[in-house]
PDB file of C-alpha atoms in Angstrom:
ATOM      1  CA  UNK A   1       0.000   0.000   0.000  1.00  0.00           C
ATOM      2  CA  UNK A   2       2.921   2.607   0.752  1.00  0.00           C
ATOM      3  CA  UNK A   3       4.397   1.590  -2.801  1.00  0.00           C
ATOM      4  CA  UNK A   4       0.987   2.470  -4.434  1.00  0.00           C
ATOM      5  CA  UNK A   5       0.635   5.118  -2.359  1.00  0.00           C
ATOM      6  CA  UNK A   6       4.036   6.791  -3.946  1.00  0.00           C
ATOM      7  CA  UNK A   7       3.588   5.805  -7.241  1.00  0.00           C
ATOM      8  CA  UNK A   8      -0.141   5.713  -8.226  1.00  0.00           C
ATOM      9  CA  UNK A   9      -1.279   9.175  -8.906  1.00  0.00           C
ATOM     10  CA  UNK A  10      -5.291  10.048  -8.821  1.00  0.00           C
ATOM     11  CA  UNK A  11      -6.947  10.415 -10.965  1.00  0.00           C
ATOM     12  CA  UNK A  12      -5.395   9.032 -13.955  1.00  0.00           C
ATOM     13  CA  UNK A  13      -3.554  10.845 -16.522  1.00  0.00           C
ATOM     14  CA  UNK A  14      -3.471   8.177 -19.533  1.00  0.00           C
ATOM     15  CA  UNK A  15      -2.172   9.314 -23.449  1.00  0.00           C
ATOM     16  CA  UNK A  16      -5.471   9.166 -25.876  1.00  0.00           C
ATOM     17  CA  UNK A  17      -4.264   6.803 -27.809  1.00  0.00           C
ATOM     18  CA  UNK A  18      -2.864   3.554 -26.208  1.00  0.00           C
ATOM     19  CA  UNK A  19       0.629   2.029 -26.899  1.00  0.00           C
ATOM     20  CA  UNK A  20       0.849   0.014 -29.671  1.00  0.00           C
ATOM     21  CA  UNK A  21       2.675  -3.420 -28.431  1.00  0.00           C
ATOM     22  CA  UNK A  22       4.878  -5.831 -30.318  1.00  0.00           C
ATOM     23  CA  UNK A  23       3.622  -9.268 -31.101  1.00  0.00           C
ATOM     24  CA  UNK A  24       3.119 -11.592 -28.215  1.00  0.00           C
ATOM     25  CA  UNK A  25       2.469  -8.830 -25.882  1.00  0.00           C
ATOM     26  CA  UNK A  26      -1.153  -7.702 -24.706  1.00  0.00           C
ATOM     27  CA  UNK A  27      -2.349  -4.885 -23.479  1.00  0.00           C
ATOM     28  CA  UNK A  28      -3.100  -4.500 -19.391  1.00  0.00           C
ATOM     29  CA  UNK A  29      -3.694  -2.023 -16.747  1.00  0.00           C
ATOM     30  CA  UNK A  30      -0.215  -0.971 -15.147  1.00  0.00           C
ATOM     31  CA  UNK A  31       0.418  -2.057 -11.376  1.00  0.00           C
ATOM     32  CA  UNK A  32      -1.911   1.399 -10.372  1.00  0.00           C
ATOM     33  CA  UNK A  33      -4.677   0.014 -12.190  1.00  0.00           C
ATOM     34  CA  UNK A  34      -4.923   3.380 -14.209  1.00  0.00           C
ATOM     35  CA  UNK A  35      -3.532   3.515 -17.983  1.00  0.00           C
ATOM     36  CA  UNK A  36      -2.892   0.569 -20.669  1.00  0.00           C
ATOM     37  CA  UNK A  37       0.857  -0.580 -21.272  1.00  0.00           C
ATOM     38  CA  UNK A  38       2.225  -3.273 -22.796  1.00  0.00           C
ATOM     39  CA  UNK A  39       2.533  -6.110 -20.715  1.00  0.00           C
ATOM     40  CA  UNK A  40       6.459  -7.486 -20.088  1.00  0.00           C
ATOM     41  CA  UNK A  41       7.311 -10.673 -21.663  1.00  0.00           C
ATOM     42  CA  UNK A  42       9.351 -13.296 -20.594  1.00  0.00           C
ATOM     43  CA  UNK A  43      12.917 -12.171 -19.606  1.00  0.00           C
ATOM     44  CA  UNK A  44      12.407  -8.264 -19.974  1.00  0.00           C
ATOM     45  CA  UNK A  45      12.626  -5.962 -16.794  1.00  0.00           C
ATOM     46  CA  UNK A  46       9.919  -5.732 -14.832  1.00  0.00           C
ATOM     47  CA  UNK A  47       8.806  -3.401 -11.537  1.00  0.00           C
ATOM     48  CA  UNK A  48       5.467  -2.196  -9.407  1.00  0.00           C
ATOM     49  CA  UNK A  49       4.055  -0.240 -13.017  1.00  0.00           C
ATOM     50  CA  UNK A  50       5.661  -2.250 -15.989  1.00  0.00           C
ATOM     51  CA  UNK A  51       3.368  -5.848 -14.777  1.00  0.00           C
ATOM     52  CA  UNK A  52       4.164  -9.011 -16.495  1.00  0.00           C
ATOM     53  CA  UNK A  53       1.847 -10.874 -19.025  1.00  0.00           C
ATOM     54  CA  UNK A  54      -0.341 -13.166 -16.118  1.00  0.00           C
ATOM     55  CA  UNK A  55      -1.871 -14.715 -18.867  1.00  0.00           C
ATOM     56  CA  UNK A  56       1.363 -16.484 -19.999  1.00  0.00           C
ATOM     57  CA  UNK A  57       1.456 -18.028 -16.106  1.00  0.00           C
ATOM     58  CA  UNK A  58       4.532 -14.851 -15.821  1.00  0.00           C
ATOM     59  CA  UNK A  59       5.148 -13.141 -12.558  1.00  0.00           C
ATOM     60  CA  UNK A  60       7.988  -9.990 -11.532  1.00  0.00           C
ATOM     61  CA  UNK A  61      11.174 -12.350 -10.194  1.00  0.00           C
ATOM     62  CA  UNK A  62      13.243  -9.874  -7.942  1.00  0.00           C
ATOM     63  CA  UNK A  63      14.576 -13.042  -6.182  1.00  0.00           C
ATOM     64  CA  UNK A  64      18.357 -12.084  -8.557  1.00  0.00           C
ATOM     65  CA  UNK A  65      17.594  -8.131  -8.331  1.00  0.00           C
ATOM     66  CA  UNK A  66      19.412  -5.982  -6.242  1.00  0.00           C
ATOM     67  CA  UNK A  67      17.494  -4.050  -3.736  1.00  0.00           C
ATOM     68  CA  UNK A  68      16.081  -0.904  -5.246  1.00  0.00           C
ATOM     69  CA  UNK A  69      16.466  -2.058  -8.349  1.00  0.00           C
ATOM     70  CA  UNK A  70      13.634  -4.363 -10.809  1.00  0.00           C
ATOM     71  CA  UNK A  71      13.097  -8.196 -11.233  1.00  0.00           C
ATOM     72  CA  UNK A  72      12.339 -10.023 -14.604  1.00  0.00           C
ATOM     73  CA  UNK A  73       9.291 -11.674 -15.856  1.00  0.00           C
ATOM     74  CA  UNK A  74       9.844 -15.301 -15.380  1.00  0.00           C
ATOM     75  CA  UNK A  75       7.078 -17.966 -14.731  1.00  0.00           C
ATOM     76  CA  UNK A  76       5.656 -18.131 -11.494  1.00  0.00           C
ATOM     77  CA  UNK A  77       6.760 -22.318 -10.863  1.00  0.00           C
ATOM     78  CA  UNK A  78      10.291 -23.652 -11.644  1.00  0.00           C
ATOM     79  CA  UNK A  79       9.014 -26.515 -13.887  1.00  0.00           C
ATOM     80  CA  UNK A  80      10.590 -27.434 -17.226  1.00  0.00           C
ATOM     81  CA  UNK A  81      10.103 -25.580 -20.529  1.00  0.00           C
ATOM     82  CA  UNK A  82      10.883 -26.176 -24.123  1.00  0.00           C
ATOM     83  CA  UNK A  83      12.936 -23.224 -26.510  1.00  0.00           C
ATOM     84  CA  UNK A  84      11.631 -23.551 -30.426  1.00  0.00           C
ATOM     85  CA  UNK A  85      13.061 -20.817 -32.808  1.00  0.00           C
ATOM     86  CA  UNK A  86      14.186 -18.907 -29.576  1.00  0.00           C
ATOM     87  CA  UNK A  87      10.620 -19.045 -28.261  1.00  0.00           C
ATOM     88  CA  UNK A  88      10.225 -20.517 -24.473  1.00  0.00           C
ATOM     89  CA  UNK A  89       6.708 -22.754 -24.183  1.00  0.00           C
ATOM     90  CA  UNK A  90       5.680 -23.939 -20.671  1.00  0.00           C
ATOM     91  CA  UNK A  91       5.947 -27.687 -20.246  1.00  0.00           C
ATOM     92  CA  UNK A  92       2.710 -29.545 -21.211  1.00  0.00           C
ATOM     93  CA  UNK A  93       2.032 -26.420 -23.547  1.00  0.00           C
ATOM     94  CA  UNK A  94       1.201 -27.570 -27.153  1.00  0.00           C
ATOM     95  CA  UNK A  95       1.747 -25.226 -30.147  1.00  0.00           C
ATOM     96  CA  UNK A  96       2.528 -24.976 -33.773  1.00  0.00           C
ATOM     97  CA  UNK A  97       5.873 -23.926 -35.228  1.00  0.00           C
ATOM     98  CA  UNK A  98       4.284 -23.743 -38.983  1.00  0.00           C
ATOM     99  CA  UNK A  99       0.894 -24.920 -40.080  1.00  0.00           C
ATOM    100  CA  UNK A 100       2.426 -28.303 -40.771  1.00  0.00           C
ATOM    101  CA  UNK A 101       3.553 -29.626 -37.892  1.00  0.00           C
ATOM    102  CA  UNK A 102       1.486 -29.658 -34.075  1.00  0.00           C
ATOM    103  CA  UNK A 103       4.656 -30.288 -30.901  1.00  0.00           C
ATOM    104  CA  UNK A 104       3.885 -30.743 -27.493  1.00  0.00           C
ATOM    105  CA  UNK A 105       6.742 -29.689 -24.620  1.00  0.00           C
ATOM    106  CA  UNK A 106       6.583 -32.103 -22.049  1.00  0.00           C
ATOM    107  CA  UNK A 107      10.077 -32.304 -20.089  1.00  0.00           C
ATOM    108  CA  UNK A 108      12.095 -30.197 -21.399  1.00  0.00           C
ATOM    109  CA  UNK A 109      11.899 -31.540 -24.612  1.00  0.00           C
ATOM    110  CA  UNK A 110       9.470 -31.239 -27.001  1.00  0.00           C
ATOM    111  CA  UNK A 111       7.968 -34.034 -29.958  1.00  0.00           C
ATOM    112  CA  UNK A 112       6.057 -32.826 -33.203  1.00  0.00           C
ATOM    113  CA  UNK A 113       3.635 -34.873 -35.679  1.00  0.00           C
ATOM    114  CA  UNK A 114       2.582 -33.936 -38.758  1.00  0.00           C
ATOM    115  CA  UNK A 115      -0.354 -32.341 -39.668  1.00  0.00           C
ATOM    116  CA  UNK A 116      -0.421 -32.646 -43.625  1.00  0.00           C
ATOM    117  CA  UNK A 117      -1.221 -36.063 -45.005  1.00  0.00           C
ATOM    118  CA  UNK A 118       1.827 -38.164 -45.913  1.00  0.00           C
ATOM    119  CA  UNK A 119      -0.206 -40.114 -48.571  1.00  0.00           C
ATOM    120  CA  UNK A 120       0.615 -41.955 -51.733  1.00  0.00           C
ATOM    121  CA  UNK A 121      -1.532 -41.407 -54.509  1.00  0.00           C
ATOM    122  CA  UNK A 122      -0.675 -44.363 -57.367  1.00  0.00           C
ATOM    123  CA  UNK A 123      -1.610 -43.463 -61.075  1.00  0.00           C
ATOM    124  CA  UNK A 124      -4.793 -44.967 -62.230  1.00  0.00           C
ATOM    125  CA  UNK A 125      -7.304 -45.014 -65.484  1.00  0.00           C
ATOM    126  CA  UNK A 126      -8.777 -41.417 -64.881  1.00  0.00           C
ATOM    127  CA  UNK A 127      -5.967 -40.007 -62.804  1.00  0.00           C
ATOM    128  CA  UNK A 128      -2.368 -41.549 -64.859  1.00  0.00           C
ATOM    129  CA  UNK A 129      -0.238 -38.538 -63.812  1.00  0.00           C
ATOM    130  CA  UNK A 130      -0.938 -37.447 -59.984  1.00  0.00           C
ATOM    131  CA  UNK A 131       0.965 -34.804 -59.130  1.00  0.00           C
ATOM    132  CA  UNK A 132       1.673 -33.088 -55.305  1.00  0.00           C
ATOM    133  CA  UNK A 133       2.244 -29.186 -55.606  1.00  0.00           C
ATOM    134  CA  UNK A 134       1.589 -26.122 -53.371  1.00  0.00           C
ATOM    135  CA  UNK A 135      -1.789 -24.591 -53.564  1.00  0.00           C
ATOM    136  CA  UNK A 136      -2.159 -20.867 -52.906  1.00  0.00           C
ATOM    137  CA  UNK A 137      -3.943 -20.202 -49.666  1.00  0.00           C
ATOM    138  CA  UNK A 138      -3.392 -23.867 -48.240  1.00  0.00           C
ATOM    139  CA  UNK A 139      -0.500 -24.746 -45.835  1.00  0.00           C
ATOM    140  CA  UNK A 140      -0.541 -28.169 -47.036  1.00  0.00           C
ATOM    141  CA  UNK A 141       0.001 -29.514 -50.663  1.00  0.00           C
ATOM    142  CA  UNK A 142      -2.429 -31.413 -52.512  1.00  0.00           C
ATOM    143  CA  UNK A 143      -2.621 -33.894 -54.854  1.00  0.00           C
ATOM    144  CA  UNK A 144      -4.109 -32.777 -58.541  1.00  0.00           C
ATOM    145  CA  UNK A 145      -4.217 -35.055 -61.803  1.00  0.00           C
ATOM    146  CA  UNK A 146      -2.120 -33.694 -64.934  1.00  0.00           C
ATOM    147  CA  UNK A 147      -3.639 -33.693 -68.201  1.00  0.00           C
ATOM    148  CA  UNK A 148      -1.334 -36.202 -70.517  1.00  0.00           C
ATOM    149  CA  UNK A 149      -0.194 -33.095 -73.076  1.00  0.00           C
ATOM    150  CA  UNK A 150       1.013 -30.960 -69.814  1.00  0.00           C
ATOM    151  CA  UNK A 151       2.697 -33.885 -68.746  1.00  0.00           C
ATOM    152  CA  UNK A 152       4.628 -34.902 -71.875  1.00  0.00           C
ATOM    153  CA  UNK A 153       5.453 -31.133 -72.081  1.00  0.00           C
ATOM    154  CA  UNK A 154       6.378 -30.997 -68.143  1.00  0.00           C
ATOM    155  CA  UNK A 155       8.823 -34.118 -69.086  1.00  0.00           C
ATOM    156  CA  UNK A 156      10.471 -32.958 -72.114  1.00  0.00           C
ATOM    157  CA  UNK A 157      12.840 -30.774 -70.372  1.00  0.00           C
ATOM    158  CA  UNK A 158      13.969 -33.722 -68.069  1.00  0.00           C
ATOM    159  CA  UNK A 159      15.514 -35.653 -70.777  1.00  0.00           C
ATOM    160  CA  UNK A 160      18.763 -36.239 -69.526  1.00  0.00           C
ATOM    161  CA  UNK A 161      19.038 -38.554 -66.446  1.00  0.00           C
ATOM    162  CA  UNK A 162      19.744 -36.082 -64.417  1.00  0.00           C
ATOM    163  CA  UNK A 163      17.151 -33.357 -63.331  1.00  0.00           C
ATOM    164  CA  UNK A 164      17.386 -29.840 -63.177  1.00  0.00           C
ATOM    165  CA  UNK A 165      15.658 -30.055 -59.598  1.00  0.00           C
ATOM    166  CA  UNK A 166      16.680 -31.372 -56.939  1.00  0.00           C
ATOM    167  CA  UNK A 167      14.176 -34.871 -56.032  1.00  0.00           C
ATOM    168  CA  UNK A 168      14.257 -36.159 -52.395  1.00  0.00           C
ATOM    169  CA  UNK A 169      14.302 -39.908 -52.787  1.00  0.00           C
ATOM    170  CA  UNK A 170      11.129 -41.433 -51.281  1.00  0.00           C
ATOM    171  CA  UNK A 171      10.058 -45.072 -51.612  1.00  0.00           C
ATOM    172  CA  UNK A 172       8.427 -48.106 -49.321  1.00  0.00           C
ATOM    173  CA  UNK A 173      10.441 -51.312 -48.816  1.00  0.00           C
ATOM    174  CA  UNK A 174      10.309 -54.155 -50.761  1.00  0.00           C
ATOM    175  CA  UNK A 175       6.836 -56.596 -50.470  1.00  0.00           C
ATOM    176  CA  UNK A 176       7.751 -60.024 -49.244  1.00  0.00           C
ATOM    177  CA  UNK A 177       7.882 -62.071 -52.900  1.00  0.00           C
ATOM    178  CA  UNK A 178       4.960 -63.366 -54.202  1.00  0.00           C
ATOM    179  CA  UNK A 179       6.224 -66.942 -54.448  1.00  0.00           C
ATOM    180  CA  UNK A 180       7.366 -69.318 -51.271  1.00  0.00           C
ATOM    181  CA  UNK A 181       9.535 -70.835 -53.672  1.00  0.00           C
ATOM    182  CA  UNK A 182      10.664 -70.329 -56.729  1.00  0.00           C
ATOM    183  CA  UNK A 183      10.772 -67.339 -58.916  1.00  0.00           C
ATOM    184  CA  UNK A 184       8.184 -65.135 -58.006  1.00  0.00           C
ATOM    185  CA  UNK A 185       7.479 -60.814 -57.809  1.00  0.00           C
ATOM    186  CA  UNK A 186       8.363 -58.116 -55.276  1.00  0.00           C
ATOM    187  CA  UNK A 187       6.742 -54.618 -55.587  1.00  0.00           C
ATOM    188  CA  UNK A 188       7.676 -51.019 -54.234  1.00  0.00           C
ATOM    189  CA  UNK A 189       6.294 -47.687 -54.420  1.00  0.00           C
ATOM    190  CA  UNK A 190       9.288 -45.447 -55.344  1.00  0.00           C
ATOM    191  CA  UNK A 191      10.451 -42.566 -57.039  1.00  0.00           C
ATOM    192  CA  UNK A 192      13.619 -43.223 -57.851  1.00  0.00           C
ATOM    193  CA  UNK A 193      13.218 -42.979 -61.596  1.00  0.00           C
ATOM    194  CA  UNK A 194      14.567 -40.169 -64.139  1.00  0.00           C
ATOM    195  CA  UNK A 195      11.265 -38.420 -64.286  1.00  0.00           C
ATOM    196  CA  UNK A 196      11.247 -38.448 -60.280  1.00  0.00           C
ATOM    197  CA  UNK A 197       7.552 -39.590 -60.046  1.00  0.00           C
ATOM    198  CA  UNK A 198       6.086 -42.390 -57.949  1.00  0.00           C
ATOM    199  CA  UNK A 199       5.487 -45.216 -59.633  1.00  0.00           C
ATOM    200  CA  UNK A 200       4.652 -49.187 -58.597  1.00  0.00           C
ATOM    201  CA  UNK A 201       8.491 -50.901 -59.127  1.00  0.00           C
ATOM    202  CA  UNK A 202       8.648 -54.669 -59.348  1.00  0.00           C
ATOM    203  CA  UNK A 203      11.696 -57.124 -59.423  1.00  0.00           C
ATOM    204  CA  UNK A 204      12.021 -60.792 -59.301  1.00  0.00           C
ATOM    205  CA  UNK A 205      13.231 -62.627 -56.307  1.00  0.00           C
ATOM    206  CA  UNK A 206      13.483 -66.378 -55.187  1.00  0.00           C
ATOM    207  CA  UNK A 207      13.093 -67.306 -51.644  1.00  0.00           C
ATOM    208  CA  UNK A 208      14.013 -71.042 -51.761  1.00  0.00           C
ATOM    209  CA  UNK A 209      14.194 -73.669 -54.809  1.00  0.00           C
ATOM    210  CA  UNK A 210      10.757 -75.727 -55.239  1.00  0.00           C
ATOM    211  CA  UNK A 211      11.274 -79.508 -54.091  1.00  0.00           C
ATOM    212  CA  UNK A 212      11.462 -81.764 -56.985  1.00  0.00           C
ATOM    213  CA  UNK A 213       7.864 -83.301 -57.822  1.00  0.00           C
ATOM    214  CA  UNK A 214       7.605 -87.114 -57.293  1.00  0.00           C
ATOM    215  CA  UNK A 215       7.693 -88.955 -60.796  1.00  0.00           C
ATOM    216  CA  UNK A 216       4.098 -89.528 -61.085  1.00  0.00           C
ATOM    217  CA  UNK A 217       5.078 -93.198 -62.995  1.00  0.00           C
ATOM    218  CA  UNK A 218       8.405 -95.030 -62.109  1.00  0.00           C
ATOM    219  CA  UNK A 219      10.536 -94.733 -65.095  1.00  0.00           C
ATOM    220  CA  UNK A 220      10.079 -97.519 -68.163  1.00  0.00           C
ATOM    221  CA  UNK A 221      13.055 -99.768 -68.810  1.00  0.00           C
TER     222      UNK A 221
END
């Protein structure tokens, strides 16, 4: 009350127009209860006016201040948190680097999943050249089905071998073969071809040698 007292004037003599604050940082009464400020974010100075944002759980720490002298807006318990791009998250906080990933700091540490589909789209009848690209707007890409003249005119400048793009290999394992013995087909779904599309892949393997088949008649002298 004697800090108030010294510091609060009354009435209130706010500017008309209120502070504009940086991103992350809400506007709140001061300690006096009288004009808007931007409210201190983690790690800046702090004191009886300049109040810490309460709704990101942060109170004024003087416990390393002088006396006389300010504290720091830290949160109010000493459990864990998580730094992402130089950002601090409470543990059990979840949030969203990008639009494509969700991560959840639990720890100290943090773990992310995916939020765009990781799907395979195979070529069929009415769809023989699925393609993935960026739509405008959207965070995540989408598959859309290539006429056959853009396509052939898409592929004619990656003649050579080697593409003018760089392709991130991508491809599922090998199928178990289709034969117990015998020469028989494995399949993949890989694009490690010149044109750098996914296609179905298939190769020949043998697990074991069939048994010889019993002679059905014994042989004729």
């Amino acid at each position: 009350s004697q800090v108030c007292a010294q510091l609060c004037r009354r009435p209130c003599y706010c500017p008309w127009v209120p502070p504009r604050c940086p991103r992350g940082s809400p506007l709140v009464l001061d300690g006096c209860g009288c004009c808007k400020i931007c409210a201190r974010r983690l790690g800046e100075p702090c004191d009886f006016l300049h109040v810490c944002d309460q709704s990101q759980g942060l109170v004024c720490d003087y416990s390393s201040a002088s006396a006389g002298t300010g504290g720091t807006c830290n949160f109010e318990d000493d459990e864990e948190g998580c730094e992402v791009n130089g950002r601090l998250y409470r543990d059990g906080e979840v949030f969203q680097p990008s639009c494509k990933i969700q991560c959840h700091c639990l720890d100290g540490g943090f773990n992310c999943i995916p939020l765009c589909q990781e799907d395979v789209r195979l070529p069929t009848s009415d769809c023989p050249y699925p393609r993935r690209v960026e739509m405008p707007g959207k965070c995540c890409p989408e598959w859309i089905c290539e006429a056959k003249d853009q396509h052939l005119l898409r592929d004619a400048g990656a003649v050579s071998p080697l593409l003018r793009y760089p392709c991130q290999e991508w491809g599922t394992e090998w199928s178990a073969c289709s034969a117990t013995c015998g020469l028989g087909l494995a399949t993949r779904v890989s694009n490690q071809n010149r044109y750098c599309r996914l296609e179905t892949q298939r190769r020949l393997c043998m697990v074991r040698p069939c048994p010889a088949l019993p002679a059905a008649f014994p042989a004729v002298s």
